[in-house]
Amino acid sequence: MTIKLVIGGLTLNIISAYAPQVGLDEEIKRRFWEDLDEVVVSISPTEKLFIREDFNGHIGSVSTGYDEVHGGFGFGCRNGGGASLLDFAKAFRLMVDNSSFPKKEEQLVTFRSSRTATQIDFLLLIKDDKSLCKDCKVIPSDNLTTQHKLLVMDLDIRRKKKKRVVDDRLRIRWGRFTLSSALEMGEKLMAMGAWDRRGGCK
């Protein structure tokens, strides 16, 4: 699912997706990545892109081999699904943003059950837009109906200021124009010969 928003003069594309589980057929996984590739390619390079997804893969706690897309603050050990996600991020110059901030375990783990604690939900954005994101973390809470935890991203998006048109023409500040200054200006204009004595222009 893709949502397009216009905020502060910027167009944001937000993609929400769900990757096939680890045990599913490789053909299903291949089609998923091809479909996601098509969606990303269709987005204009002048627009912003954010991907929120349950990738059903583990990128691991270290960035080895993927330093340009993995921030070095993941959780657990990398598996095949995580490697596919990192390869995808590399191909489209994306950053796995919830690996970019040092956090406690409870702010990294996105799925927790009685037996398992994993990081399988990720937020991605274009690397060149990394400065827009000020924080990314899991909000630990027992109020959610599923075992997935709420993953949030703090963005700083500012409205572009309109440039003022510079006008080189001289302007008279009429608010400061008094009777005495008007009489003084009249005398100067008459001395220059701009007006005749009756107040008309020559």
mmCIF file of C-alpha atoms in Angstrom:
data_model
loop_
_atom_site.group_PDB
_atom_site.id
_atom_site.type_symbol
_atom_site.label_atom_id
_atom_site.label_comp_id
_atom_site.label_asym_id
_atom_site.label_seq_id
_atom_site.Cartn_x
_atom_site.Cartn_y
_atom_site.Cartn_z
ATOM 1 C CA MET A 1 0.000 0.000 0.000
ATOM 2 C CA THR A 2 1.301 3.467 -0.909
ATOM 3 C CA ILE A 3 0.135 6.775 0.593
ATOM 4 C CA LYS A 4 1.123 10.123 -0.967
ATOM 5 C CA LEU A 5 1.166 13.227 1.231
ATOM 6 C CA VAL A 6 2.074 16.861 0.491
ATOM 7 C CA ILE A 7 3.554 18.599 3.544
ATOM 8 C CA GLY A 8 5.346 21.932 3.584
ATOM 9 C CA GLY A 9 5.869 21.903 -0.169
ATOM 10 C CA LEU A 10 7.322 18.362 -0.113
ATOM 11 C CA THR A 11 5.666 15.268 -1.570
ATOM 12 C CA LEU A 12 6.047 12.216 0.673
ATOM 13 C CA ASN A 13 5.436 8.652 -0.488
ATOM 14 C CA ILE A 14 4.850 6.174 2.352
ATOM 15 C CA ILE A 15 4.929 2.488 1.427
ATOM 16 C CA SER A 16 3.633 -0.161 3.817
ATOM 17 C CA ALA A 17 4.410 -3.770 2.902
ATOM 18 C CA TYR A 18 4.582 -7.271 4.326
ATOM 19 C CA ALA A 19 7.352 -9.602 3.142
ATOM 20 C CA PRO A 20 6.810 -13.366 2.751
ATOM 21 C CA GLN A 21 7.730 -15.469 5.767
ATOM 22 C CA VAL A 22 11.024 -17.355 5.838
ATOM 23 C CA GLY A 23 9.541 -20.799 5.119
ATOM 24 C CA LEU A 24 7.598 -19.819 1.981
ATOM 25 C CA ASP A 25 8.513 -20.751 -1.591
ATOM 26 C CA GLU A 26 11.432 -18.840 -3.145
ATOM 27 C CA GLU A 27 9.279 -17.904 -6.160
ATOM 28 C CA ILE A 28 6.848 -16.071 -3.870
ATOM 29 C CA LYS A 29 9.741 -14.168 -2.305
ATOM 30 C CA ARG A 30 11.172 -13.289 -5.715
ATOM 31 C CA ARG A 31 7.819 -11.870 -6.886
ATOM 32 C CA PHE A 32 7.512 -9.824 -3.706
ATOM 33 C CA TRP A 33 10.887 -8.134 -4.249
ATOM 34 C CA GLU A 34 10.150 -7.527 -7.944
ATOM 35 C CA ASP A 35 6.801 -5.907 -7.085
ATOM 36 C CA LEU A 36 8.418 -3.704 -4.446
ATOM 37 C CA ASP A 37 11.148 -2.744 -6.928
ATOM 38 C CA GLU A 38 8.488 -1.592 -9.422
ATOM 39 C CA VAL A 39 6.734 0.578 -6.830
ATOM 40 C CA VAL A 40 9.981 2.274 -5.768
ATOM 41 C CA VAL A 41 11.092 2.867 -9.381
ATOM 42 C CA SER A 42 7.733 4.520 -10.177
ATOM 43 C CA ILE A 43 8.308 7.274 -7.589
ATOM 44 C CA SER A 44 9.747 10.551 -8.878
ATOM 45 C CA PRO A 45 13.309 11.293 -7.673
ATOM 46 C CA THR A 46 12.097 14.772 -6.629
ATOM 47 C CA GLU A 47 9.750 13.201 -4.037
ATOM 48 C CA LYS A 48 10.524 11.747 -0.614
ATOM 49 C CA LEU A 49 10.228 8.016 0.037
ATOM 50 C CA PHE A 50 9.616 6.182 3.305
ATOM 51 C CA ILE A 51 9.084 2.427 3.545
ATOM 52 C CA ARG A 52 7.575 0.783 6.614
ATOM 53 C CA GLU A 53 7.565 -2.962 6.404
ATOM 54 C CA ASP A 54 7.439 -6.238 8.233
ATOM 55 C CA PHE A 55 10.337 -7.774 6.289
ATOM 56 C CA ASN A 56 10.338 -11.088 8.188
ATOM 57 C CA GLY A 57 14.126 -10.961 8.174
ATOM 58 C CA HIS A 58 16.897 -10.102 10.604
ATOM 59 C CA ILE A 59 19.561 -7.576 9.605
ATOM 60 C CA GLY A 60 21.610 -8.319 12.732
ATOM 61 C CA SER A 61 23.410 -6.090 15.189
ATOM 62 C CA VAL A 62 26.489 -5.423 13.046
ATOM 63 C CA SER A 63 26.773 -3.711 9.669
ATOM 64 C CA THR A 64 29.517 -5.900 8.150
ATOM 65 C CA GLY A 65 29.334 -5.690 4.344
ATOM 66 C CA TYR A 66 26.493 -3.172 4.432
ATOM 67 C CA ASP A 67 27.997 -0.121 6.138
ATOM 68 C CA GLU A 68 26.326 2.311 3.711
ATOM 69 C CA VAL A 69 22.773 1.110 4.514
ATOM 70 C CA HIS A 70 23.053 -0.415 8.012
ATOM 71 C CA GLY A 71 23.707 2.080 10.812
ATOM 72 C CA GLY A 72 25.347 -0.483 13.113
ATOM 73 C CA PHE A 73 22.646 -0.545 15.781
ATOM 74 C CA GLY A 74 20.493 -3.537 14.862
ATOM 75 C CA PHE A 75 19.485 -6.521 16.972
ATOM 76 C CA GLY A 76 20.278 -10.237 16.863
ATOM 77 C CA CYS A 77 21.962 -12.122 14.006
ATOM 78 C CA ARG A 78 21.506 -11.571 10.275
ATOM 79 C CA ASN A 79 19.686 -14.183 8.213
ATOM 80 C CA GLY A 80 18.816 -14.609 4.514
ATOM 81 C CA GLY A 81 15.750 -12.388 4.737
ATOM 82 C CA GLY A 82 17.783 -9.641 6.372
ATOM 83 C CA ALA A 83 20.465 -9.898 3.686
ATOM 84 C CA SER A 84 17.768 -9.533 1.000
ATOM 85 C CA LEU A 85 16.488 -6.393 2.717
ATOM 86 C CA LEU A 86 19.996 -4.912 2.900
ATOM 87 C CA ASP A 87 20.651 -5.759 -0.772
ATOM 88 C CA PHE A 88 17.377 -4.020 -1.678
ATOM 89 C CA ALA A 89 18.393 -0.949 0.355
ATOM 90 C CA LYS A 90 21.775 -0.888 -1.409
ATOM 91 C CA ALA A 91 20.186 -1.077 -4.858
ATOM 92 C CA PHE A 92 17.924 1.925 -4.216
ATOM 93 C CA ARG A 93 20.270 4.007 -2.018
ATOM 94 C CA LEU A 94 18.060 3.587 1.040
ATOM 95 C CA MET A 95 18.980 3.581 4.720
ATOM 96 C CA VAL A 96 17.546 1.183 7.319
ATOM 97 C CA ASP A 97 16.738 3.961 9.724
ATOM 98 C CA ASN A 98 15.977 2.009 12.879
ATOM 99 C CA SER A 99 19.566 0.723 12.750
ATOM 100 C CA SER A 100 20.933 4.291 12.817
ATOM 101 C CA PHE A 101 20.395 5.239 16.470
ATOM 102 C CA PRO A 102 21.933 3.623 19.569
ATOM 103 C CA LYS A 103 19.024 2.247 21.606
ATOM 104 C CA LYS A 104 18.272 -0.109 24.462
ATOM 105 C CA GLU A 105 17.044 -3.590 23.542
ATOM 106 C CA GLU A 106 13.395 -2.741 24.236
ATOM 107 C CA GLN A 107 13.612 0.110 21.711
ATOM 108 C CA LEU A 108 15.073 -2.172 19.000
ATOM 109 C CA VAL A 109 12.960 -5.325 19.344
ATOM 110 C CA THR A 110 9.864 -5.027 17.134
ATOM 111 C CA PHE A 111 8.355 -8.472 17.819
ATOM 112 C CA ARG A 112 8.225 -10.173 21.181
ATOM 113 C CA SER A 113 6.510 -13.356 22.322
ATOM 114 C CA SER A 114 6.953 -15.575 25.360
ATOM 115 C CA ARG A 115 9.832 -17.354 23.624
ATOM 116 C CA THR A 116 11.153 -14.889 21.032
ATOM 117 C CA ALA A 117 12.493 -11.350 20.801
ATOM 118 C CA THR A 118 13.375 -10.220 17.259
ATOM 119 C CA GLN A 119 13.722 -7.187 15.030
ATOM 120 C CA ILE A 120 11.718 -7.835 11.866
ATOM 121 C CA ASP A 121 9.984 -4.485 11.280
ATOM 122 C CA PHE A 122 12.007 -1.746 9.621
ATOM 123 C CA LEU A 123 11.731 1.856 8.443
ATOM 124 C CA LEU A 124 13.682 2.872 5.346
ATOM 125 C CA LEU A 125 14.273 6.230 3.725
ATOM 126 C CA ILE A 126 16.472 7.627 0.960
ATOM 127 C CA LYS A 127 20.033 8.136 2.233
ATOM 128 C CA ASP A 128 20.157 11.730 0.960
ATOM 129 C CA ASP A 129 17.143 12.504 3.184
ATOM 130 C CA LYS A 130 18.761 11.067 6.307
ATOM 131 C CA SER A 131 18.978 14.532 7.899
ATOM 132 C CA LEU A 132 15.143 14.708 7.973
ATOM 133 C CA CYS A 133 15.009 11.919 10.553
ATOM 134 C CA LYS A 134 15.845 12.970 14.111
ATOM 135 C CA ASP A 135 15.039 9.661 15.828
ATOM 136 C CA CYS A 136 13.689 6.177 15.151
ATOM 137 C CA LYS A 137 12.736 3.671 17.837
ATOM 138 C CA VAL A 138 10.244 1.132 19.153
ATOM 139 C CA ILE A 139 7.705 2.350 21.703
ATOM 140 C CA PRO A 140 7.509 -0.468 24.272
ATOM 141 C CA SER A 141 3.885 -1.108 25.168
ATOM 142 C CA ASP A 142 1.651 -3.982 26.217
ATOM 143 C CA ASN A 143 -1.456 -2.242 24.876
ATOM 144 C CA LEU A 144 -1.092 -3.473 21.273
ATOM 145 C CA THR A 145 -3.323 -6.364 20.236
ATOM 146 C CA THR A 146 -0.480 -8.105 18.383
ATOM 147 C CA GLN A 147 3.024 -9.116 19.431
ATOM 148 C CA HIS A 148 4.440 -6.482 17.112
ATOM 149 C CA LYS A 149 5.640 -3.313 18.837
ATOM 150 C CA LEU A 150 5.019 0.229 17.591
ATOM 151 C CA LEU A 151 7.945 1.524 15.526
ATOM 152 C CA VAL A 152 8.075 5.307 15.076
ATOM 153 C CA MET A 153 10.208 7.837 13.199
ATOM 154 C CA ASP A 154 10.595 11.505 14.147
ATOM 155 C CA LEU A 155 10.875 13.721 11.058
ATOM 156 C CA ASP A 156 11.765 17.404 10.827
ATOM 157 C CA ILE A 157 9.988 18.774 7.759
ATOM 158 C CA ARG A 158 9.957 22.545 7.411
ATOM 159 C CA ARG A 159 7.765 24.625 5.132
ATOM 160 C CA LYS A 160 9.792 26.281 2.397
ATOM 161 C CA LYS A 161 9.866 30.057 2.694
ATOM 162 C CA LYS A 162 8.785 32.000 -0.376
ATOM 163 C CA LYS A 163 11.454 34.302 -1.725
ATOM 164 C CA ARG A 164 10.544 37.998 -1.649
ATOM 165 C CA VAL A 165 10.692 39.748 -4.989
ATOM 166 C CA VAL A 166 13.293 42.508 -4.817
ATOM 167 C CA ASP A 167 12.051 45.799 -6.245
ATOM 168 C CA ASP A 168 14.810 48.324 -7.049
ATOM 169 C CA ARG A 169 12.435 51.296 -7.343
ATOM 170 C CA LEU A 170 12.824 54.067 -4.773
ATOM 171 C CA ARG A 171 9.967 54.249 -2.309
ATOM 172 C CA ILE A 172 8.643 57.269 -0.383
ATOM 173 C CA ARG A 173 7.783 56.616 3.241
ATOM 174 C CA TRP A 174 4.569 58.641 3.327
ATOM 175 C CA GLY A 175 4.054 57.916 7.017
ATOM 176 C CA ARG A 176 6.951 60.241 7.825
ATOM 177 C CA PHE A 177 5.784 62.992 5.447
ATOM 178 C CA THR A 178 4.834 66.062 7.575
ATOM 179 C CA LEU A 179 3.491 69.509 6.577
ATOM 180 C CA SER A 180 6.885 71.154 7.094
ATOM 181 C CA SER A 181 8.686 68.528 4.996
ATOM 182 C CA ALA A 182 6.021 68.922 2.259
ATOM 183 C CA LEU A 183 6.559 72.709 2.163
ATOM 184 C CA GLU A 184 10.328 72.200 2.094
ATOM 185 C CA MET A 185 10.049 69.773 -0.808
ATOM 186 C CA GLY A 186 7.756 72.198 -2.669
ATOM 187 C CA GLU A 187 10.336 74.998 -2.359
ATOM 188 C CA LYS A 188 13.065 72.714 -3.703
ATOM 189 C CA LEU A 189 10.952 71.631 -6.662
ATOM 190 C CA MET A 190 10.093 75.235 -7.526
ATOM 191 C CA ALA A 191 13.781 76.165 -7.308
ATOM 192 C CA MET A 192 14.533 73.364 -9.760
ATOM 193 C CA GLY A 193 11.864 74.724 -12.111
ATOM 194 C CA ALA A 194 9.769 71.585 -11.911
ATOM 195 C CA TRP A 195 6.561 73.556 -11.144
ATOM 196 C CA ASP A 196 5.287 76.973 -11.993
ATOM 197 C CA ARG A 197 3.941 79.327 -9.358
ATOM 198 C CA ARG A 198 0.363 78.115 -9.865
ATOM 199 C CA GLY A 199 1.330 74.584 -8.784
ATOM 200 C CA GLY A 200 1.119 73.054 -12.254
ATOM 201 C CA CYS A 201 3.877 71.107 -14.028
ATOM 202 C CA LYS A 202 5.841 72.885 -16.748
#
